[in-house]
Coordinates of C-alpha atoms and ligand atoms in Angstrom, one line a residue:
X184 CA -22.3 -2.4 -7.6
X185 CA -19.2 -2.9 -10.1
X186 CA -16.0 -3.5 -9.2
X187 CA -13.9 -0.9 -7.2
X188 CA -10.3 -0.5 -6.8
X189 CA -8.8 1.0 -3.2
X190 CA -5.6 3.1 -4.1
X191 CA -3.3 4.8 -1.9
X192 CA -2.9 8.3 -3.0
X193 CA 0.4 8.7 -0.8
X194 CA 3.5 7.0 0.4
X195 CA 1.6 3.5 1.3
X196 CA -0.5 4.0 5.0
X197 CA -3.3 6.0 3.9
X198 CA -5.5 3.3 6.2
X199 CA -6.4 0.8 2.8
X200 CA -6.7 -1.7 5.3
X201 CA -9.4 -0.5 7.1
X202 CA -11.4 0.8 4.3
X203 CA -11.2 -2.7 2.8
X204 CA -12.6 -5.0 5.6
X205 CA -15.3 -2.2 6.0
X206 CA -16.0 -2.2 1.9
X207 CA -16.0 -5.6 2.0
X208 CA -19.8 -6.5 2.4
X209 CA -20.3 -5.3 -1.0
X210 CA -18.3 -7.6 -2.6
X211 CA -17.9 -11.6 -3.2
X212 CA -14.1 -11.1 -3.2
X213 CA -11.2 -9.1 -2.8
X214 CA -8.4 -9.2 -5.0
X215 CA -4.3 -8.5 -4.3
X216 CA -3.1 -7.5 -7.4
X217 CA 0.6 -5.5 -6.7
X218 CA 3.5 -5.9 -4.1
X219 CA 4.0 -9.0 -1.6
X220 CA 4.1 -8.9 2.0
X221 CA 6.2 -5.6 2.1
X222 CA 2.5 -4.7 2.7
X223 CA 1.1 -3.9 5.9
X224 CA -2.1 -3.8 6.2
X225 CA -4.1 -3.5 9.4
X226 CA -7.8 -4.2 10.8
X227 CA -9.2 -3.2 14.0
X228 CA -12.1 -5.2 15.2
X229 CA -13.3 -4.3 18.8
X230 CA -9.8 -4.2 20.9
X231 CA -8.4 -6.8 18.3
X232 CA -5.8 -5.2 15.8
X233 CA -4.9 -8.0 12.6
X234 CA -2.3 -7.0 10.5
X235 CA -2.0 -8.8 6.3
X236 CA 0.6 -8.6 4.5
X237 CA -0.8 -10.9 1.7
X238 CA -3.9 -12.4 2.5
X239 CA -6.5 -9.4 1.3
X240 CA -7.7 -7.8 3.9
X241 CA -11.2 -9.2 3.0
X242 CA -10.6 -12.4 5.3
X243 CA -12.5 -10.9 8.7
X244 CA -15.7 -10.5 6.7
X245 CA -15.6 -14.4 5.2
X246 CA -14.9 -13.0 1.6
X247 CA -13.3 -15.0 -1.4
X248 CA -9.6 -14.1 -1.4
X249 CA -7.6 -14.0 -4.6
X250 CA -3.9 -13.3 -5.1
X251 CA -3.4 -11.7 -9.0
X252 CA -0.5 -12.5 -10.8
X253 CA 1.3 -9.0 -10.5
X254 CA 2.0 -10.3 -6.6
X255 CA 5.3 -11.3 -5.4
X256 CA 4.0 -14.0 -3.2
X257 CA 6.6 -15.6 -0.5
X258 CA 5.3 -19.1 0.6
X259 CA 6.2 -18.9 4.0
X260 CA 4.8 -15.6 4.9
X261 CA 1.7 -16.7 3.5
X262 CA 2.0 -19.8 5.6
X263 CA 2.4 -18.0 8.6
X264 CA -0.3 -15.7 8.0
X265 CA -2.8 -18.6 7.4
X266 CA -2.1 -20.0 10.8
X267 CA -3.1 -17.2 12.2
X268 CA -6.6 -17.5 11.2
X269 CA -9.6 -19.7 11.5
X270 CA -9.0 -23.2 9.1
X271 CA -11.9 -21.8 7.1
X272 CA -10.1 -18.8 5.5
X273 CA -7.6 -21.3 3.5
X274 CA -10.7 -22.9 1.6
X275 CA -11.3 -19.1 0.6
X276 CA -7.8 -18.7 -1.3
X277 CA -6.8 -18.5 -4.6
X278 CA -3.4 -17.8 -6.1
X279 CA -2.9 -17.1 -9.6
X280 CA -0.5 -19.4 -10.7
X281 CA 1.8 -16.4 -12.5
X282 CA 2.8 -14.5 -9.6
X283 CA 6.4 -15.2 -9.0
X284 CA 7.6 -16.2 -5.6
X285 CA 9.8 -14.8 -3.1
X286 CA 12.4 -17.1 -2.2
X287 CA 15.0 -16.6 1.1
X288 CA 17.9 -15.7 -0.7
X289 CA 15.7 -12.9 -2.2
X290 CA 15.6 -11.8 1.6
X291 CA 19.1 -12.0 1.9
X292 CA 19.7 -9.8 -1.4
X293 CA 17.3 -7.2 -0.1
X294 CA 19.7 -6.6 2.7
X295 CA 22.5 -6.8 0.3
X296 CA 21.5 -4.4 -1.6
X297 CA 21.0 -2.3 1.4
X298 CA 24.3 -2.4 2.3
X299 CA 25.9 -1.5 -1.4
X300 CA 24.4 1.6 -1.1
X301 CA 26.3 2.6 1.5
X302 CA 25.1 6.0 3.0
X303 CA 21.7 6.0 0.7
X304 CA 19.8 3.1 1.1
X305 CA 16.6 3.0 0.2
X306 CA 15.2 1.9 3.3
X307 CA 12.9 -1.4 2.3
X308 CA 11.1 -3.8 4.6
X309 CA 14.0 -6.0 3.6
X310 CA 11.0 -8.5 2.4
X311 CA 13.0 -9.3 -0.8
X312 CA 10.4 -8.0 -3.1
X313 CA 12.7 -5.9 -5.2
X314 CA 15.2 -8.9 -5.6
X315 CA 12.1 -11.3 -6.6
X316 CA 10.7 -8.4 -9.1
X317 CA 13.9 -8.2 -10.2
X318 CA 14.1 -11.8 -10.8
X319 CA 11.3 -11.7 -12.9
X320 CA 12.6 -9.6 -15.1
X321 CA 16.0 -11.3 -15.6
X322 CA 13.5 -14.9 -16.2
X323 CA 15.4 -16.6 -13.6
X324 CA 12.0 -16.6 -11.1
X325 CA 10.2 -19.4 -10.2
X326 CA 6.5 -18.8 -10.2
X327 CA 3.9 -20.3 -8.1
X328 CA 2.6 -22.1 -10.8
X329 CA 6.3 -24.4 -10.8
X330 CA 5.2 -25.8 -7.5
X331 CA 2.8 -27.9 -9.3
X332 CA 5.8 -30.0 -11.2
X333 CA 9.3 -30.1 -10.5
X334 CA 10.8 -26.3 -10.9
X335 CA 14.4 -26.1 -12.0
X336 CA 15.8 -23.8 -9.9
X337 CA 19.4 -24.1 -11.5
X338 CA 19.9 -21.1 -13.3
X339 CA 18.6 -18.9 -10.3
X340 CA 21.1 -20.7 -7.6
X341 CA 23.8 -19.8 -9.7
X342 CA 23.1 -16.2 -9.9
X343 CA 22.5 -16.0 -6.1
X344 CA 25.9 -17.8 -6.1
X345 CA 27.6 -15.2 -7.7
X346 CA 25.9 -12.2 -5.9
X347 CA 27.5 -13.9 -2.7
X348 CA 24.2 -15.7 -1.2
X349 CA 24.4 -19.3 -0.6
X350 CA 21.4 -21.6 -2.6
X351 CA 22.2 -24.7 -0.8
X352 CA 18.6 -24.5 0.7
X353 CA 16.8 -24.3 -2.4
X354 CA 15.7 -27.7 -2.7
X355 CA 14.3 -28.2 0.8
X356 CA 12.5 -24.4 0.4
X357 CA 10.8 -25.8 -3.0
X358 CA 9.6 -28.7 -1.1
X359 CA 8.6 -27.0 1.7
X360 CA 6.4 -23.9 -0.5
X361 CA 5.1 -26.9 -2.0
X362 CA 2.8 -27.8 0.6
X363 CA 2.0 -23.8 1.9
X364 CA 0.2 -23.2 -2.0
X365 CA -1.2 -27.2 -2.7
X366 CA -4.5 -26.9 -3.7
X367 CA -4.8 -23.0 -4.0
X368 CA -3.5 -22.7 -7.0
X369 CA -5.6 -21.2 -10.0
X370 CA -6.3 -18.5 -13.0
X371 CA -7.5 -15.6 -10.7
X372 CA -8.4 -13.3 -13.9
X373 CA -10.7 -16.2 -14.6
X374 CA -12.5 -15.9 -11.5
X375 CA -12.7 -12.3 -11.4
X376 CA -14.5 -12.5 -14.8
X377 CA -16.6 -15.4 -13.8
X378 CA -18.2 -13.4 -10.5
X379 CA -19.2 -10.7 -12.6
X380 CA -20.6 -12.3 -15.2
X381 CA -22.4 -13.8 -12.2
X382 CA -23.3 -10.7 -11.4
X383 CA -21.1 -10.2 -8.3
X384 CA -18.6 -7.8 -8.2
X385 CA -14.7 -7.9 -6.5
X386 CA -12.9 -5.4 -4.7
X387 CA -9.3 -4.8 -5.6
X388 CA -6.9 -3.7 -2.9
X389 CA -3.5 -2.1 -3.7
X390 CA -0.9 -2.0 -1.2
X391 CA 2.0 0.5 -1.0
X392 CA 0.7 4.0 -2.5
X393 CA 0.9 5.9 -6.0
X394 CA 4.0 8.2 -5.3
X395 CA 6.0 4.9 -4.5
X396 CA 4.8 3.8 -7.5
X397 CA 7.8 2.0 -9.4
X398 CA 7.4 4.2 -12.6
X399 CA 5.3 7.0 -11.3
X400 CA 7.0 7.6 -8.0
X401 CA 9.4 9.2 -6.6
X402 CA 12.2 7.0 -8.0
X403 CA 14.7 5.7 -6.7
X404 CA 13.0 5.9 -3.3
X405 CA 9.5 3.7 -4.4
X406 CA 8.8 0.2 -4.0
X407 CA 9.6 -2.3 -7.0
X408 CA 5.6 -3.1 -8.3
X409 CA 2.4 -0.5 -9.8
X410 CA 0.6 1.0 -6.9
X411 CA -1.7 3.0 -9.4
X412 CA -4.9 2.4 -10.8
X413 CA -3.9 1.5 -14.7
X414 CA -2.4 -1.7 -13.3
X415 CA -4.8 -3.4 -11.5
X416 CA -6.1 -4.9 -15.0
X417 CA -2.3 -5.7 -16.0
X418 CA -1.8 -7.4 -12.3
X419 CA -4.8 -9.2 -12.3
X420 CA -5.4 -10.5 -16.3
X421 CA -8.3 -8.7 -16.5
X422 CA -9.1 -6.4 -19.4
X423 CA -9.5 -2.8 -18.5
X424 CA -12.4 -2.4 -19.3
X425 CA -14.0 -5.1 -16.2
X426 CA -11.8 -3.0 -14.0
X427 CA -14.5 -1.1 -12.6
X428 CA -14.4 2.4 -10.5
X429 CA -11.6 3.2 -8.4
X430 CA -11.8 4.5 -4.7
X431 CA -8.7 7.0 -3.7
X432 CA -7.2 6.5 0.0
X433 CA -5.5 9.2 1.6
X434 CA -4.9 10.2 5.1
X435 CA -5.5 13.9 6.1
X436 CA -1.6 14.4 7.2
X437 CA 1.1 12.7 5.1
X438 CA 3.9 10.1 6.2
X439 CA 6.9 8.1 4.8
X440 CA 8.6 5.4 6.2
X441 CA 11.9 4.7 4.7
X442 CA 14.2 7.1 2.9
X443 CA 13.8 9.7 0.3
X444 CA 12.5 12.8 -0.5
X445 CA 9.8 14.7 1.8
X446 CA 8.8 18.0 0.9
X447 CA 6.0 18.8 4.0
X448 CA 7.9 16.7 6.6
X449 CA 7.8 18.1 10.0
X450 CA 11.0 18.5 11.8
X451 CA 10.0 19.9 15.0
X452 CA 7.7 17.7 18.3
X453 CA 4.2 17.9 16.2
X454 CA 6.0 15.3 14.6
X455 CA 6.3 13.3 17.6
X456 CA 2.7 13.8 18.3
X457 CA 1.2 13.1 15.4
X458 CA 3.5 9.8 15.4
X459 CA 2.2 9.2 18.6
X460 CA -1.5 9.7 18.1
X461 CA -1.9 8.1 15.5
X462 CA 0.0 5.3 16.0
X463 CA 2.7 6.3 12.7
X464 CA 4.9 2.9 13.3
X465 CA 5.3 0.7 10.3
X466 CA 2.8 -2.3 10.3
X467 CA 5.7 -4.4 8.8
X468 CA 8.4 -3.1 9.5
X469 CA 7.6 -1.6 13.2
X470 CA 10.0 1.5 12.1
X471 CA 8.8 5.0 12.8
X472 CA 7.3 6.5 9.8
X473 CA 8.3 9.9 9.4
X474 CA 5.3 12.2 9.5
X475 CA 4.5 15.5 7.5
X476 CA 1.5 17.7 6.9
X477 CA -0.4 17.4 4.2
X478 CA 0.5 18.1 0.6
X479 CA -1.7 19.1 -1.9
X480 CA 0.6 19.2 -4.3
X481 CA 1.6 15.7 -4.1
X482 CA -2.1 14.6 -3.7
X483 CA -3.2 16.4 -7.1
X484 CA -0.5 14.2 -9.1
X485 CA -1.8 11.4 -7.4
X486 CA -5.5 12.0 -8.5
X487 CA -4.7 13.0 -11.9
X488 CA -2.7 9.7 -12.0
X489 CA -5.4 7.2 -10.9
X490 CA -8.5 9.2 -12.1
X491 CA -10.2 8.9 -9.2
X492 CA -13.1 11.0 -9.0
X493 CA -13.8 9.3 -5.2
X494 CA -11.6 9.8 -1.7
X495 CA -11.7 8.8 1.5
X496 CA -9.7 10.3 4.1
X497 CA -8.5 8.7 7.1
X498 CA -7.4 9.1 10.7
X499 CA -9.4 12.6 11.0
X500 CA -9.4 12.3 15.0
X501 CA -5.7 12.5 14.8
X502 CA -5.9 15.9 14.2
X503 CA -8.4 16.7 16.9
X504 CA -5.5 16.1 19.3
X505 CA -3.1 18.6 17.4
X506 CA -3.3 22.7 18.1
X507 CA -1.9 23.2 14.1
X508 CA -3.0 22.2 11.1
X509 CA -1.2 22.8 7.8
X510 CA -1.6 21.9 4.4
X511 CA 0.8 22.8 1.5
X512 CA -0.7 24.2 -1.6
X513 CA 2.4 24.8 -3.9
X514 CA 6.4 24.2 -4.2
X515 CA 8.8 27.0 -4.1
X516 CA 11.8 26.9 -5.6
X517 CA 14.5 29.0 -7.4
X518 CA 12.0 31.8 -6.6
X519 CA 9.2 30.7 -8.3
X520 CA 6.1 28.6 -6.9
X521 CA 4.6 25.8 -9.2
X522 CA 1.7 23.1 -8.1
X523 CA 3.2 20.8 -10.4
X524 CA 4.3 17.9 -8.7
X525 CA 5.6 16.2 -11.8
X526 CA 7.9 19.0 -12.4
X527 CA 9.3 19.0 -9.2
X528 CA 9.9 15.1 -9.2
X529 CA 13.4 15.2 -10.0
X530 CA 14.4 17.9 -7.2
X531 CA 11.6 17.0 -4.5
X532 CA 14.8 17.0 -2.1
X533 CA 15.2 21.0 -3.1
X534 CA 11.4 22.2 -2.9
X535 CA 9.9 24.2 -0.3
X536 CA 6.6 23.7 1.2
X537 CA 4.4 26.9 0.8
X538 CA 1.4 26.4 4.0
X539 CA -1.9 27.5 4.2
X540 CA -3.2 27.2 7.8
X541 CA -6.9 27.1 6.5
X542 CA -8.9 26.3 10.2
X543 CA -8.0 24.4 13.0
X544 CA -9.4 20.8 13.5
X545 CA -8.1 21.1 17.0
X546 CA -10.9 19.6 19.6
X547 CA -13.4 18.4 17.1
X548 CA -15.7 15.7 18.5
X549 CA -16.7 12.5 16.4
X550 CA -19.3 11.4 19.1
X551 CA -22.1 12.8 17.5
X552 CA -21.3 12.5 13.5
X553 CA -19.1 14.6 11.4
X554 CA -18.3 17.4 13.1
X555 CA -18.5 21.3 11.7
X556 CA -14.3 21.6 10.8
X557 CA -14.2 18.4 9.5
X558 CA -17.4 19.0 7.3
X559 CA -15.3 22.7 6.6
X560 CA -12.2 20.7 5.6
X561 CA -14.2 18.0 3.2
X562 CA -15.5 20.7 1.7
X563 CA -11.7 22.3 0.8
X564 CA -10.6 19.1 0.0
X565 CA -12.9 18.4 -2.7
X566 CA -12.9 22.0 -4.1
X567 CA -9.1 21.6 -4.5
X568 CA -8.8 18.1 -5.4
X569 CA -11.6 18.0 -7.6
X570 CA -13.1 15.4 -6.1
X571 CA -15.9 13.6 -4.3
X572 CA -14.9 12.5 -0.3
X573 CA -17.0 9.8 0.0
X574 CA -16.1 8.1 3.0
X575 CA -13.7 9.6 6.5
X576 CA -12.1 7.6 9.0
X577 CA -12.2 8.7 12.4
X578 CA -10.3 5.4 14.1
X579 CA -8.8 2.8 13.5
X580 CA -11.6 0.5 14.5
X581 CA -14.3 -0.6 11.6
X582 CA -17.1 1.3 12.7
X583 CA -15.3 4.3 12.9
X584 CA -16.3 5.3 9.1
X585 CA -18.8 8.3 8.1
X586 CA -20.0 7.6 4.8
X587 CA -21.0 11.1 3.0
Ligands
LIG713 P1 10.3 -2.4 -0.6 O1 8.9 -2.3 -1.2 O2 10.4 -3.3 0.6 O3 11.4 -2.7 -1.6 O4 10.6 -0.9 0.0 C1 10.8 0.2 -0.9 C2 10.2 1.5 -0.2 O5 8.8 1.3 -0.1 C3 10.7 1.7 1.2 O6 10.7 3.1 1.5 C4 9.6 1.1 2.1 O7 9.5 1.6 3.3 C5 8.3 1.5 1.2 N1 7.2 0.5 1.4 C6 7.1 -0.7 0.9 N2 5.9 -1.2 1.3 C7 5.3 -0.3 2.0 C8 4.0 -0.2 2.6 O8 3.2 -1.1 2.5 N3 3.7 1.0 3.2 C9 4.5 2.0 3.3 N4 5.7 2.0 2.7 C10 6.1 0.8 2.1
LIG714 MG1 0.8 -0.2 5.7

C-alpha cells in the first residue's frame, strides 16, 4: 500500500472524516496538508460522535499525526482540541514548522470582511483562515516555526491597526501559542519521505472540497486554500511523484453551507428531510447546510480535476428514507444544454438543472450488505463518472462501510 489522498469531490462534507478513521489501519500516518480549523471533520465510534478541525482525523486509531505546511494552523484551537483527547495523542503530533498561524485579530478580520460585503457575504466559518492566507501572501504572517525564537510581530499589528482591529494582545497570544506547539514542531515533508522509504505509507486528508477550491472553485464563494489533488505535494513538501493514489469522496446528494451559487439545490420540504436525516448541520459552524440533489455535472469537473480513478460515496441510507431521488445530468441555459461544468462556472447562478429520476432508493435495507438499488446506482455512477466506487457509506458510524 502507497500513499493515498482523500478528496472531497464537492462543496466540503462528502463524509472525509469517516472514511479517514476507517482507512486509517493502513497507514502509519495521516497527514493535513490544506485549510485550518474551518474544517469539520467528524467520527462516529459506537454512540460517540468526535468532531477535528485540525488534528487529522487519524487520532482514534493511535496513528502518527502530521500537520503539512500548506495549513493555517491557529494555536488555540489546536489547544483545545488536544484537551479533548487522551495525553497520548500530543506525543503523536507534528507540525511543520511553515504553516502560518492564525492569530485572533485574523478572527476578527474574518467577520470584518463579512460585514464589508454588505448584502453578499460569503458566508465563512468566520475561523479567520482567509485573513491568515491572506497574510501570507502580503509576508506579514507569522509562521509556527517563529514560536521557536522571538517573532516580530510589528509589521502585522500595524496593519491590523489600520484595518480597525486592535493588536494590543499580540504579545501575550505569542506567549501563550508558544506553549500549545513546544515540542511539536518539525519538517513534516521529511517525515512523510522517511516512512516510505521505511516502507510505510501515509494517508493525506483534505478538508473543504474541490469546487471550493480557491482557484478551481466556484470563486468568489470557495474557501481561501487547494482542496484538489495537485496540491497535496505543494502543501506538504513532498515531490509529486511520492504523492501516491488519490481516493475521491462524494456523498450521493449534494450540499453547501454558506453562500453562493447552487445549481441542483432543493427549494421545496425534501430539503428539510434530507437535512434532517442526515444530520446536514455544519460540524463547525452548526449552520444548516443547504441541501441539493446530486449533480453530475459538477461531480465530472471534479473528477477530471483530481484524476481520481477511485470513489466512495457516502450517507447511502439517507436516501432509503426519501420517496425521490434525482440526479442532474446536464445544465440548461440560453436554450442549449451543456455537461460542461467549467463553462458554466461563471454563470452557475443562471443554469438550470436538467433531472433524470433513474430508480428509487427509497426503502433499501443495509442489514444484509449492499442492497439491489444501491448496487443499480454504483453501477450508474461509475458508467457516468468513469470511475471505480470502491468504498459506500451507509452511517455515520465506522463500521458502516461496504468495501466493493
Ligand atoms: P472559510 O473557509 O471559512 O473562509 O469559508 C469560505 C467558504 O467555505 C464558506 O462557504 C464556508 O462555509 C465554506 N467552508 C469552509 N470550510 C468548510 C468545510 O470544512 N466544509 C464545508 N464548507 C466549508
Ligand atoms: Mg465538514
Amino acid at each position: 500500500m502507497g500513499n493515498l489522498s482523500v478528496v472531497g469531490l464537492q462543496w466540503g462534507d462528502e463524509g472525509k472524516g469517516k472514511l479517514v478513521d476507517y482507512l486509517a489501519d493502513q497507514f502509519e500516518a495521516v497527514a493535513r496538508f490544506n485549510g485550518g480549523s474551518n474544517a469539520g471533520h467528524t467520527v462516529v465510534i459506537g454512540e460517540k460522535k468526535h468532531t477535528f478541525h485540525l488534528v487529522p482525523s487519524g487520532a482514534l486509531k493511535g496513528r502518527e499525526l502530521l500537520i503539512g505546511a500548506g495549513v493555517a494552523l491557529d494555536p488555540a484551537v489546536l489547544r483545545e482540541e488536544l484537551s479533548l483527547l487522551p495525553d497520548k495523542v500530543r506525543g503523536k503530533m507534528l507540525i511543520d514548522g511553515r504553516c502560518s498561524l492564525v492569530t485572533p485579530f485574523d478572527k476578527e478580520l474574518d467577520a470584518v470582511l463579512e460585514q464589508m460585503r454588505g448584502a453578499s457575504p460569503i458566508g465563512t466559518t468566520r475561523r479567520g483562515i482567509g485573513p491568515a492566507y491572506a497574510m501570507r501572501a502580503l509576508r506579514l504572517s507569522l509562521r509556527v516555526s517563529d514560536l521557536l525564537g522571538d517573532p516580530d510581530s510589528e509589521a502585522a499589528s500595524q496593519l491590523y491597526s489600520r484595518l480597525g482591529v486592535d493588536p494590543s494582545g499580540f504579545p501575550r497570544w505569542i506567549e501563550e501559542s508558544k506553549r500549545v506547539v513546544a515540542g511539536l514542531v518539525g519538517d513534516v515533508g521529511a517525515r512523510v519521505l522517511e516512512i516510505g522509504r521505511r516502507g510505510g505509507s501515509v494517508l493525506f486528508e483534505a478538508s473543504q472540497g474541490t469546487l471550493l477550491d480557491l482557484l478551481h472553485g466556484s470563486y468568489p464563494f470557495v474557501t481561501s486554500s487547494h482542496t484538489v489533488v495537485s496540491y497535496v505535494p505543494a502543501g506538504l513538501g513532498i515531490p509529486p511523484s511520492e504523492a501516491g493514489d488519490a481516493l475521491g469522496v462524494m456523498k450521493c446528494y449534494t450540499t453547501r453551507v454558506g453562500s453562493g451559487p447552487f445549481p441542483t439545490e432543493i427549494k421545496d420540504a425534501t430539503s428539510d428531510q434530507i437535512r434532517s436525516v442526515g444530520h446536514e448541520y455544519g460540524a463547525t459552524t452548526g449552520r444548516p447546510r443547504r441541501v441539493g440533489w446530486l449533480d453530475l455535472v459538477a461531480l465530472k469537473y471534479a473528477v477530471g480535476l483530481n484524476g481520481v480513478k477511485n470513489v466512495a460515496i457516502s450517507k447511502l441510507d439517507v436516501l432509503s428514507e426519501v420517496k425521490e431521488f434525482r440526479v442532474c445530468v446536464s445544465y440548461r441555459h440560453d436554450g442549449s444544454e451543456t455537461d460542461n461544468f467549467q463553462r458554466s462556472l461563471g454563470r452557475l447562478h443562471e443554469v438550470e438543472p436538467v433531472y433524470e429520476s433513474p430508480f428509487t432508493m427509497h426503502g433499501a435495507s443495509y442489514d444484509g450488505g449492499l442492497p439491489v438499488q444501491a448496487r443499480k446506482f454504483v453501477d450508474y455512477l461509475e458508467e457516468a463518472l468513469g470511475v471505480h466506487v470502491s468504498l459506500v457509506s451507509h452511517g455515520e458510524e465506522r463500521l458502516k462501510t461496504i468495501e466493493l
